[in-house]
PDB file of C-alpha atoms and ligand atoms in Angstrom:
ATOM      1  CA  UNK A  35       0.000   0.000   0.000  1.00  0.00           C
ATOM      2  CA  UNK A  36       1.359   3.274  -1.118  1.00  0.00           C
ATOM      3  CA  UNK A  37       1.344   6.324   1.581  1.00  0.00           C
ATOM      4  CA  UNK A  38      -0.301   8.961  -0.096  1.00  0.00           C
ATOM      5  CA  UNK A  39       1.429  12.696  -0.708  1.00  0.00           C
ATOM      6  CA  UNK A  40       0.181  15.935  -0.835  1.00  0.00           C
ATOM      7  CA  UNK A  41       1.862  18.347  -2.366  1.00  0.00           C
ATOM      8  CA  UNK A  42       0.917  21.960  -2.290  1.00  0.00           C
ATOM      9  CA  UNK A  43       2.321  24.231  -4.990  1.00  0.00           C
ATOM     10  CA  UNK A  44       1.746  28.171  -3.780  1.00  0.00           C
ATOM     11  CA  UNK A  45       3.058  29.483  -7.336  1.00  0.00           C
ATOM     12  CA  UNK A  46       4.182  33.074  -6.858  1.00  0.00           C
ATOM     13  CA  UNK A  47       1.413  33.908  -4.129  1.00  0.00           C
ATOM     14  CA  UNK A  48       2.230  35.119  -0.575  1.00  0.00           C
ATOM     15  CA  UNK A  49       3.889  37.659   1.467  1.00  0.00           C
ATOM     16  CA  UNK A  50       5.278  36.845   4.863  1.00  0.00           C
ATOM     17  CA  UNK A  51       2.166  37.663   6.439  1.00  0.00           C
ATOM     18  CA  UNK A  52      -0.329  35.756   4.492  1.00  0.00           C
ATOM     19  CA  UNK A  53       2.409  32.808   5.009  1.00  0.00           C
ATOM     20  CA  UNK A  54       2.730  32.590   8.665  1.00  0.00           C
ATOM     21  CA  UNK A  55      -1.398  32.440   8.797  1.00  0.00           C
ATOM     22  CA  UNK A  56      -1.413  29.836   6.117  1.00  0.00           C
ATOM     23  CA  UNK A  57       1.087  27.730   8.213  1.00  0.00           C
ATOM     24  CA  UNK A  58      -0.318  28.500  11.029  1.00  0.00           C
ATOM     25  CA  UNK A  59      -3.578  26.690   9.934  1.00  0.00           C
ATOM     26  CA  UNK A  60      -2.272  23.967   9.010  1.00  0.00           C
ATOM     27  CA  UNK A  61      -0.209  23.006  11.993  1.00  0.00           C
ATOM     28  CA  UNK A  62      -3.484  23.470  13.534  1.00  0.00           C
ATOM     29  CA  UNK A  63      -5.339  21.254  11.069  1.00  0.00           C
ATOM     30  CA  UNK A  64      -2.936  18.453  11.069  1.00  0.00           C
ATOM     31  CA  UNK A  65      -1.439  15.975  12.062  1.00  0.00           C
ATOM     32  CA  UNK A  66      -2.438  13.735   8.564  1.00  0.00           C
ATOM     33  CA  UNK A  67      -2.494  10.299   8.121  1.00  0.00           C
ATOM     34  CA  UNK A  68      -0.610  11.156   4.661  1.00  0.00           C
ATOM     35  CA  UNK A  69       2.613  12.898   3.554  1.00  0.00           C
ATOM     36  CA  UNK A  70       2.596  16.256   3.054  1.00  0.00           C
ATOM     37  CA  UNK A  71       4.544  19.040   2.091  1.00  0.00           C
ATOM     38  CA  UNK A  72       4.250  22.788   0.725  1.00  0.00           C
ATOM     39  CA  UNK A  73       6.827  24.563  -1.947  1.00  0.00           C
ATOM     40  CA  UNK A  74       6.301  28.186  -1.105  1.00  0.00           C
ATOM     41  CA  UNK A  75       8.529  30.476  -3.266  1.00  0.00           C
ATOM     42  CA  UNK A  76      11.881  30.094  -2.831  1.00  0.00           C
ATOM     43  CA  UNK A  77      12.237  33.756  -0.482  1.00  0.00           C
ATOM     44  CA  UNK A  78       9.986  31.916   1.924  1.00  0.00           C
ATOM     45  CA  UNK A  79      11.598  29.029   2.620  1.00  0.00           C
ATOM     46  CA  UNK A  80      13.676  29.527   5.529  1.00  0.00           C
ATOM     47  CA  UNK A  81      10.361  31.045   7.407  1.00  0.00           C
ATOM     48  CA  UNK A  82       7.961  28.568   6.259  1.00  0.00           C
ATOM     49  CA  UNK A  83      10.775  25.737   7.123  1.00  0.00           C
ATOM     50  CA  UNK A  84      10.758  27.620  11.510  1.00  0.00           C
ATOM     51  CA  UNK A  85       7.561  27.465  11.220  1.00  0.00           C
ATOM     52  CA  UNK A  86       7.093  24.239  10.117  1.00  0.00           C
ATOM     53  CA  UNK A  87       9.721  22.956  12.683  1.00  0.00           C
ATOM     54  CA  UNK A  88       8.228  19.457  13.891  1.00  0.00           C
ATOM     55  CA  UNK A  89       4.787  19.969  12.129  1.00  0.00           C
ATOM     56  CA  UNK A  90       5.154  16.884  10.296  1.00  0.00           C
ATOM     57  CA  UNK A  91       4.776  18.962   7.256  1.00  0.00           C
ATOM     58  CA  UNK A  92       7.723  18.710   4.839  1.00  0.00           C
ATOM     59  CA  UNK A  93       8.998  21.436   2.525  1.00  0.00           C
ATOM     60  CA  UNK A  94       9.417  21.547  -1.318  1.00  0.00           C
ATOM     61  CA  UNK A  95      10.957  23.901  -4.062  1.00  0.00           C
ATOM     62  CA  UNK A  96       9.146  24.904  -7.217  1.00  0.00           C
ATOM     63  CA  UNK A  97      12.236  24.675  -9.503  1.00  0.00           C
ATOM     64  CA  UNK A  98      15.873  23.831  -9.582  1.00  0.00           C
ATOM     65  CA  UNK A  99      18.525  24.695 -11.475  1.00  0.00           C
ATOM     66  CA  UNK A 100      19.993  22.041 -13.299  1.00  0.00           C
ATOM     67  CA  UNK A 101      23.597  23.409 -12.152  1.00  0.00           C
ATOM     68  CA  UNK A 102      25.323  23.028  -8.703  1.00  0.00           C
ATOM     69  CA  UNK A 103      26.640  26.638  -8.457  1.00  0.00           C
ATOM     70  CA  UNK A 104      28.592  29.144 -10.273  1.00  0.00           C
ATOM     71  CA  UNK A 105      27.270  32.088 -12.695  1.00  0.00           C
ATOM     72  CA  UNK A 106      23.780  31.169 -12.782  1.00  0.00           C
ATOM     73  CA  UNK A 107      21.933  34.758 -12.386  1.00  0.00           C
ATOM     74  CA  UNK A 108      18.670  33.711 -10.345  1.00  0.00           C
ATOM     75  CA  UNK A 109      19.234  30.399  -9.857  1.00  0.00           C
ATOM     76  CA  UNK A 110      18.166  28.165  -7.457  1.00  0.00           C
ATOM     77  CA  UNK A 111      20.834  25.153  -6.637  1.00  0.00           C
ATOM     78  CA  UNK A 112      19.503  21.620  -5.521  1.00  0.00           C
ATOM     79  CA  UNK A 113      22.066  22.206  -2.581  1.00  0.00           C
ATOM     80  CA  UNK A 114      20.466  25.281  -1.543  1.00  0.00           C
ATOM     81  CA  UNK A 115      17.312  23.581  -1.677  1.00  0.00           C
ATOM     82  CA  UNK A 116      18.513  20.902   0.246  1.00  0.00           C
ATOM     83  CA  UNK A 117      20.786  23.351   2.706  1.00  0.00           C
ATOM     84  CA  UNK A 118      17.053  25.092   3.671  1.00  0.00           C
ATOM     85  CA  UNK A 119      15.389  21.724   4.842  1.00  0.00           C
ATOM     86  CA  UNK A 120      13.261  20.552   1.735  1.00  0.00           C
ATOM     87  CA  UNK A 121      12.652  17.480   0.869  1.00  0.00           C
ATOM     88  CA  UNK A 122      10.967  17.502  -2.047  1.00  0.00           C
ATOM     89  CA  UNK A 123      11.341  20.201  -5.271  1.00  0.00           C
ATOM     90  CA  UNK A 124       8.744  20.230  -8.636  1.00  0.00           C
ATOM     91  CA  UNK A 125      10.716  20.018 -11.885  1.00  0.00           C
ATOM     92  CA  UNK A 126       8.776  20.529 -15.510  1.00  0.00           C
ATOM     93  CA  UNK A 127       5.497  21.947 -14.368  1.00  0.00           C
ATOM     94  CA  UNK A 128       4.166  23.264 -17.388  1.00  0.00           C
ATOM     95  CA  UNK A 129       4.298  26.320 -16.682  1.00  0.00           C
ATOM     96  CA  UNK A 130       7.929  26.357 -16.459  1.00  0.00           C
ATOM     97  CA  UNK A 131       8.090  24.364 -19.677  1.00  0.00           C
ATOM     98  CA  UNK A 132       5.544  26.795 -21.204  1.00  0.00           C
ATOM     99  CA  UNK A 133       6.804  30.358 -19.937  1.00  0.00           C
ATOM    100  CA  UNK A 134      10.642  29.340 -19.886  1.00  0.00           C
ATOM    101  CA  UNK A 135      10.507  27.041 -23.035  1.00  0.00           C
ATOM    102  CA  UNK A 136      11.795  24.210 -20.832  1.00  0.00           C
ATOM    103  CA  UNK A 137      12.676  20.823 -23.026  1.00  0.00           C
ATOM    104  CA  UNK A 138      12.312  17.074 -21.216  1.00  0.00           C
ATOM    105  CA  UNK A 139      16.129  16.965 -21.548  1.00  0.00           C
ATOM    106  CA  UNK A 140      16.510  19.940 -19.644  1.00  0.00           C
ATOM    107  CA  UNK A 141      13.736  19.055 -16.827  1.00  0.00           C
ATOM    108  CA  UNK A 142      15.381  15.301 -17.042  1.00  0.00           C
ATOM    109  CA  UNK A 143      18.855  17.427 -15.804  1.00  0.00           C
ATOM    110  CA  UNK A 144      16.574  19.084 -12.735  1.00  0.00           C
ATOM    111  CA  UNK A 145      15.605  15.316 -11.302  1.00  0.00           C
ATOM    112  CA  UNK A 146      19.025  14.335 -11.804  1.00  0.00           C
ATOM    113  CA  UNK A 147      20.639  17.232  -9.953  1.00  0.00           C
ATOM    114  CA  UNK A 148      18.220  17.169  -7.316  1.00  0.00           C
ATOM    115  CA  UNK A 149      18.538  13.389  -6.757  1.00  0.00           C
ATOM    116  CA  UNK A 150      22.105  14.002  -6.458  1.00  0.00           C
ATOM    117  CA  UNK A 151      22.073  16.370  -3.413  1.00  0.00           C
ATOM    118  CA  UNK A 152      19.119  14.042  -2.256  1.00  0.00           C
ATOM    119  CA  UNK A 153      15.558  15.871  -2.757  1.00  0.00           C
ATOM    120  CA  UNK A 154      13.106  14.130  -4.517  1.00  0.00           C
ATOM    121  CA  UNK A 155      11.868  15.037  -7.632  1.00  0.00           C
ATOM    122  CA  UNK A 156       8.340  15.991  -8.047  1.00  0.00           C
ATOM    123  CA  UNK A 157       8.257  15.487 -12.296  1.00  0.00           C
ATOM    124  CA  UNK A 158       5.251  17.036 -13.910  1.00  0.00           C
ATOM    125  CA  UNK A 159       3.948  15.424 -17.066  1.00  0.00           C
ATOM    126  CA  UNK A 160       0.946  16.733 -18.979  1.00  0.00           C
ATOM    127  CA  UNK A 161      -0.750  17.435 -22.639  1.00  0.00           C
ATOM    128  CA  UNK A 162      -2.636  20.229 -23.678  1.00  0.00           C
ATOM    129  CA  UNK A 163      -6.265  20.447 -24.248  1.00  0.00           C
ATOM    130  CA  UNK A 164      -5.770  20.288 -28.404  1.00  0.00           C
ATOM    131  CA  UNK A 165      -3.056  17.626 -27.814  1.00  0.00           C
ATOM    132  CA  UNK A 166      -5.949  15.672 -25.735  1.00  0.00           C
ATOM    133  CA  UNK A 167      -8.501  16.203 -28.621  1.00  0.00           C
ATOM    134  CA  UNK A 168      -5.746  15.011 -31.049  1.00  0.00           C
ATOM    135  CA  UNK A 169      -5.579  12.207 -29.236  1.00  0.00           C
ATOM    136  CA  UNK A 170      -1.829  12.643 -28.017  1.00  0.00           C
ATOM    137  CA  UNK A 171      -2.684  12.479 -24.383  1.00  0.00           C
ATOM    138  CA  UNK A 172      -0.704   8.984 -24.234  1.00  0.00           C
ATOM    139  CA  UNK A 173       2.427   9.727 -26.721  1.00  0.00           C
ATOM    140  CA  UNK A 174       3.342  13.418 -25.106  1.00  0.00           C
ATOM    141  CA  UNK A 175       3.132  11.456 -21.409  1.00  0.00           C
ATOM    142  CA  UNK A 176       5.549   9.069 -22.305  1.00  0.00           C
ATOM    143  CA  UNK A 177       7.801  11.033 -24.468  1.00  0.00           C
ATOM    144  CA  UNK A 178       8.047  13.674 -21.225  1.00  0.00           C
ATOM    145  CA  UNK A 179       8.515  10.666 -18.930  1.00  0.00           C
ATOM    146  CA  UNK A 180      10.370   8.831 -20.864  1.00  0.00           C
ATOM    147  CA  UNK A 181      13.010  12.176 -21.302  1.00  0.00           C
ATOM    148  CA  UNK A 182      13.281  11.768 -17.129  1.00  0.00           C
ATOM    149  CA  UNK A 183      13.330   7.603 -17.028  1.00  0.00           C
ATOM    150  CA  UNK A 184      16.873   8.489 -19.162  1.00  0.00           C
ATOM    151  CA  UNK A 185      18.355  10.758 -17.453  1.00  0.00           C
ATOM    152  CA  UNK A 186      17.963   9.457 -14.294  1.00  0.00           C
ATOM    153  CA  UNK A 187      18.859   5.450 -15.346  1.00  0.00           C
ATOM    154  CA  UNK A 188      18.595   2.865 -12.305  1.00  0.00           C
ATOM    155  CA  UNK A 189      17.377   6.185 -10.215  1.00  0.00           C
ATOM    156  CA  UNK A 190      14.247   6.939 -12.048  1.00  0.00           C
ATOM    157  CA  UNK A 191      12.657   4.533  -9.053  1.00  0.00           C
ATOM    158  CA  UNK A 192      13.791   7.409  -6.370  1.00  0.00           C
ATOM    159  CA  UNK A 193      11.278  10.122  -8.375  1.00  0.00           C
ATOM    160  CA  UNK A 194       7.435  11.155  -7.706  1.00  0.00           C
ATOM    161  CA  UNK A 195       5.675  12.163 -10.934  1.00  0.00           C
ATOM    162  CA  UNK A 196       2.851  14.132 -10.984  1.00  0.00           C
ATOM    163  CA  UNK A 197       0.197  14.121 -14.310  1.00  0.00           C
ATOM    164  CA  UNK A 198      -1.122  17.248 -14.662  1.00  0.00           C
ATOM    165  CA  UNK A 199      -3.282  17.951 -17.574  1.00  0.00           C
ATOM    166  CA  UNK A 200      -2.560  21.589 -18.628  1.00  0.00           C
ATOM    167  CA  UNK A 201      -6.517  21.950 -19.710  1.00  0.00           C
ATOM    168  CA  UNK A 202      -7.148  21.381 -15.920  1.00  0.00           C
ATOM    169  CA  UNK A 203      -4.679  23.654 -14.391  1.00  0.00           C
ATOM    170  CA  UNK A 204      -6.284  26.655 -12.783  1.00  0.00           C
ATOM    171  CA  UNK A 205      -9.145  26.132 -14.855  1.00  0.00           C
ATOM    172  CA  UNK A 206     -11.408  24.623 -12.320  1.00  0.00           C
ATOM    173  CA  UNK A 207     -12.245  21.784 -14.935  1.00  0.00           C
ATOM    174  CA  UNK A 208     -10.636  18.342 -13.459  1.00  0.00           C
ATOM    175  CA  UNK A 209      -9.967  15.658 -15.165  1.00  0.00           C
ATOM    176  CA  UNK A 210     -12.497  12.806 -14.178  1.00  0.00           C
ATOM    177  CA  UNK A 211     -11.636   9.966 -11.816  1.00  0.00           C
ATOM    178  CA  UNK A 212     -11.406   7.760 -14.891  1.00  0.00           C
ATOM    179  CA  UNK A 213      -9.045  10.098 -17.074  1.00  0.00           C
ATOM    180  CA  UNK A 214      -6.338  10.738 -14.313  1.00  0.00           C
ATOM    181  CA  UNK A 215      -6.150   6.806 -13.609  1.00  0.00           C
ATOM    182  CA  UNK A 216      -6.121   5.853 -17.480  1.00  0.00           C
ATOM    183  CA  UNK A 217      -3.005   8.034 -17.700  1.00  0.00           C
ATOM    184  CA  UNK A 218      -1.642   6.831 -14.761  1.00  0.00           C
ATOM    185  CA  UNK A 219      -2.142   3.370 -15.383  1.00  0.00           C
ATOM    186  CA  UNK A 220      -0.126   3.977 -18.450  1.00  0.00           C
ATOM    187  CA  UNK A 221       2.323   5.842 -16.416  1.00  0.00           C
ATOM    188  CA  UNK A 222       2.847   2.946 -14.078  1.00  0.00           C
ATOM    189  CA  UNK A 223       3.246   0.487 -17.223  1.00  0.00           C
ATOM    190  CA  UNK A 224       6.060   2.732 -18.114  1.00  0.00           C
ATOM    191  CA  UNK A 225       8.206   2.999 -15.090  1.00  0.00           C
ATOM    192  CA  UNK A 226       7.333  -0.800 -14.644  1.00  0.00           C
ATOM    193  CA  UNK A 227       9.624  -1.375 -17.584  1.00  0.00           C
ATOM    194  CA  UNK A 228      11.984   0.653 -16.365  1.00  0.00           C
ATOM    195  CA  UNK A 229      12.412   0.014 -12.464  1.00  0.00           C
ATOM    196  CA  UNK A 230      11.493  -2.430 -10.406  1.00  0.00           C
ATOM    197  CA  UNK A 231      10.409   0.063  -7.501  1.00  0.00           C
ATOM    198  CA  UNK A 232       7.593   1.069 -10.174  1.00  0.00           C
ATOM    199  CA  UNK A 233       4.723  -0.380  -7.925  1.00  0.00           C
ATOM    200  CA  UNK A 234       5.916   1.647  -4.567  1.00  0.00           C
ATOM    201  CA  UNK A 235       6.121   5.187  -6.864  1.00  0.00           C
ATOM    202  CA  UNK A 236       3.613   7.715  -5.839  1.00  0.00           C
ATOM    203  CA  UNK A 237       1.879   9.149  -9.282  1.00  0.00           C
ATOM    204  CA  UNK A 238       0.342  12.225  -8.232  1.00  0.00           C
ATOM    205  CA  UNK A 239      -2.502  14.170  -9.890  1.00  0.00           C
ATOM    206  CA  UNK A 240      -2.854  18.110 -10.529  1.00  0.00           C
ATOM    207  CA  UNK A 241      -5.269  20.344 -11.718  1.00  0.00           C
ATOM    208  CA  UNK A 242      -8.265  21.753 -10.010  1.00  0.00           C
ATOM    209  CA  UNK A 243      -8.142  19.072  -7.287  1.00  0.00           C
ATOM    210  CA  UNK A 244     -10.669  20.823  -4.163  1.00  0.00           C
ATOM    211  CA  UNK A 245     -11.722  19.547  -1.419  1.00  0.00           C
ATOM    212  CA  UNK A 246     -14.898  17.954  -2.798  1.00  0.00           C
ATOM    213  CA  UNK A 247     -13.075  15.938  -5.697  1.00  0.00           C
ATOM    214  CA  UNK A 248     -10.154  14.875  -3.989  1.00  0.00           C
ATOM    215  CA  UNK A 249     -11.512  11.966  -2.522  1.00  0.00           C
ATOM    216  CA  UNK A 250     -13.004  10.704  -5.559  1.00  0.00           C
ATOM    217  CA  UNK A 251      -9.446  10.683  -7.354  1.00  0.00           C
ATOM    218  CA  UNK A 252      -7.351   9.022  -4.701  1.00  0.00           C
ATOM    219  CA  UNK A 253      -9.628   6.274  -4.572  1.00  0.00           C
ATOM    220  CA  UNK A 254      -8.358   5.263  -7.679  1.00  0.00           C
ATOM    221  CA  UNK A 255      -6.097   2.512  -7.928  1.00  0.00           C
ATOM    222  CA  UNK A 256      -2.905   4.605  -9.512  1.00  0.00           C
ATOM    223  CA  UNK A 257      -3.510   7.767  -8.044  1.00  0.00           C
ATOM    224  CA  UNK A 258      -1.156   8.389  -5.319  1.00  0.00           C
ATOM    225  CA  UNK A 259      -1.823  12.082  -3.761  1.00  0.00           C
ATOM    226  CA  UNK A 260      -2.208  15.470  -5.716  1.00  0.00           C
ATOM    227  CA  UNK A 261      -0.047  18.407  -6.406  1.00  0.00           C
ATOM    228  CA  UNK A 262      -2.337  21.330  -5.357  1.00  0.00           C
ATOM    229  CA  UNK A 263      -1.936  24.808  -6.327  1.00  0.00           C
ATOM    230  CA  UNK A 264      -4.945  26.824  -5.805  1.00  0.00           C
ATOM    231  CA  UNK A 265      -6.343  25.491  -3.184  1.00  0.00           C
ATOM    232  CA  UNK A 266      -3.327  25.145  -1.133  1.00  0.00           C
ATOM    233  CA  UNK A 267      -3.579  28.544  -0.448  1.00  0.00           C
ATOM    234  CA  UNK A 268      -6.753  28.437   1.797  1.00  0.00           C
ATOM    235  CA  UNK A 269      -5.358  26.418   4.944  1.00  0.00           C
ATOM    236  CA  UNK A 270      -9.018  24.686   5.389  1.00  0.00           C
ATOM    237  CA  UNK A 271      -9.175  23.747   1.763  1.00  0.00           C
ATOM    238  CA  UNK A 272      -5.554  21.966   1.679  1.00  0.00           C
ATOM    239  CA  UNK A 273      -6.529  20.910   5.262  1.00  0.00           C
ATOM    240  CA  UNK A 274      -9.383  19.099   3.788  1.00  0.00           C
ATOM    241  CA  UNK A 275      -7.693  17.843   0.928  1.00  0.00           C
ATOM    242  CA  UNK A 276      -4.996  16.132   2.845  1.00  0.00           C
ATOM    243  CA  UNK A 277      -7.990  14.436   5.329  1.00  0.00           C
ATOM    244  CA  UNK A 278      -9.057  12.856   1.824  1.00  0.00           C
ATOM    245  CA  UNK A 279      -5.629  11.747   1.122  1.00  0.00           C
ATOM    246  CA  UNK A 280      -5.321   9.810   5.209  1.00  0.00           C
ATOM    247  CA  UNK A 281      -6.162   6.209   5.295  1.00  0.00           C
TER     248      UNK A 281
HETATM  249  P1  PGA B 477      -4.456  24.069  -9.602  1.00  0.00           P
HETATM  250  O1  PGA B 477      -2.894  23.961  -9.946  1.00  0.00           O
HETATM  251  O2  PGA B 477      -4.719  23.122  -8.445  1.00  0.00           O
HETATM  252  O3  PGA B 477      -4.672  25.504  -9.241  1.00  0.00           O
HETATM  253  O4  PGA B 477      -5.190  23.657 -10.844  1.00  0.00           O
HETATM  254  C1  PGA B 477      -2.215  22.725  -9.890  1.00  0.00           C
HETATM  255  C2  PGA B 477      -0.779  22.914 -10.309  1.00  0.00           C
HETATM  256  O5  PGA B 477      -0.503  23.692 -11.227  1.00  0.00           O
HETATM  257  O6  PGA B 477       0.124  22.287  -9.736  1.00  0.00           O
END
């Protein structure tokens, strides 16, 4: 049986104020019977990682660089991540592969360089609504995840991946129960080939999971937890959400 993990993703939201509450709530809210962990933006992390201290809640990054230091103007190291207490750190969301024109190779180098200093990689995978229609959902999944299954050899077992269809992000449309666990099914059926620690990965889902879907998804066989953006900002919401995800 796979612990479930939830994952919130804050985007570029928050000040320190808004944080503190945020955290606040949830320390209140939990403990879960489920992992979970927040990525606030990387100027919050030291705060949110005090506050935080022995909450059972872990910490993630957004992003990495793919480098380990040197002249990287406004990048984030996997060290630094890993120097500040997090545990986890999202590579390839899409909208770092669709605002920063970021490839699979390059997202493939993130999860490397963060499994190297020893934070796991979130890796997002996803198609776009006219992919979808096209009926590409299944080929640009496995091209993206194969990119990372590459790169990161016998280590690909170490990584959480997280399908996120980009019609669904933000968009309040969710993919159903049925969608997320085809894709993940064929997910699994990938990293099966390619690891033998394929049935003990978490697959995650993202996009538009709330409080009154979330149960609905993790019941399904391959669905392991959910990366949550908007609704992780509401401490009751990604309170509830994480209740759906304890067993
Ligand atoms: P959403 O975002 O929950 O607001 O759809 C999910 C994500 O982008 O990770």
């Amino acid at each position: 049986m796979r612990r479930k993990l939830v994952v919130g993703n804050w985007k570029m939201n928050g000040s320190r104020v808004s944080n503190a509450q945020l955290l606040a709530g949830l320390r209140e809210a939990g403990p879960w019977n489920a992992d979970v962990a927040v990525c606030p933006p990387f100027p919050y992390l030291t705060e949110a990682a005090l506050a935080l201290t022995g909450s059972g809640v872990a910490l993630g990054g957004q992003d990495c660089s793919a480098h380990e230091q040197g002249a990287y103007t406004g990048e984030v190291s996997p060290g630094m991540l890993a120097d500040l207490g997090c545990r986890y750190v999202i590579v390839g969301h899409s909208e770092r592969r669709t605002y920063h024109g970021e490839s699979d190779l390059l997202v493939a180098d993130k999860a490397k360089a963060a499994l190297a200093r020893g934070v796991t990689p979130i890796v997002c995978v996803g198609e776009t609504r006219a992919e979808r229609e096209a009926g590409q959902t299944e080929a640009v999944v496995k091209r993206q995840l194969a990119a990372v299954i590459h790169g990161l050899g016998h280590c690909c077992g170490e990584m959480v991946i997280a399908y996120e269809p980009l019609w669904a992000i933000g968009t309040g449309l969710t993919a159903t129960p049925d969608q997320a666990q085809a894709v993940h099914a064929v997910l699994r059926a990938q990293l099966r080939a390619a690891t033998d620690r394929a049935a003990a990965m978490r697959l995650l889902y993202g996009g538009s999971v709330k409080a009154d879907n979330a149960a609905a998804l993790f019941a399904q066989p391959d669905i392991d937890g959910g990366l949550i953006g908007g609704a992780a900002l509401v401490a009751a919401d990604f309170a509830a959400i994480c209740r759906a995800a304890s067993v």
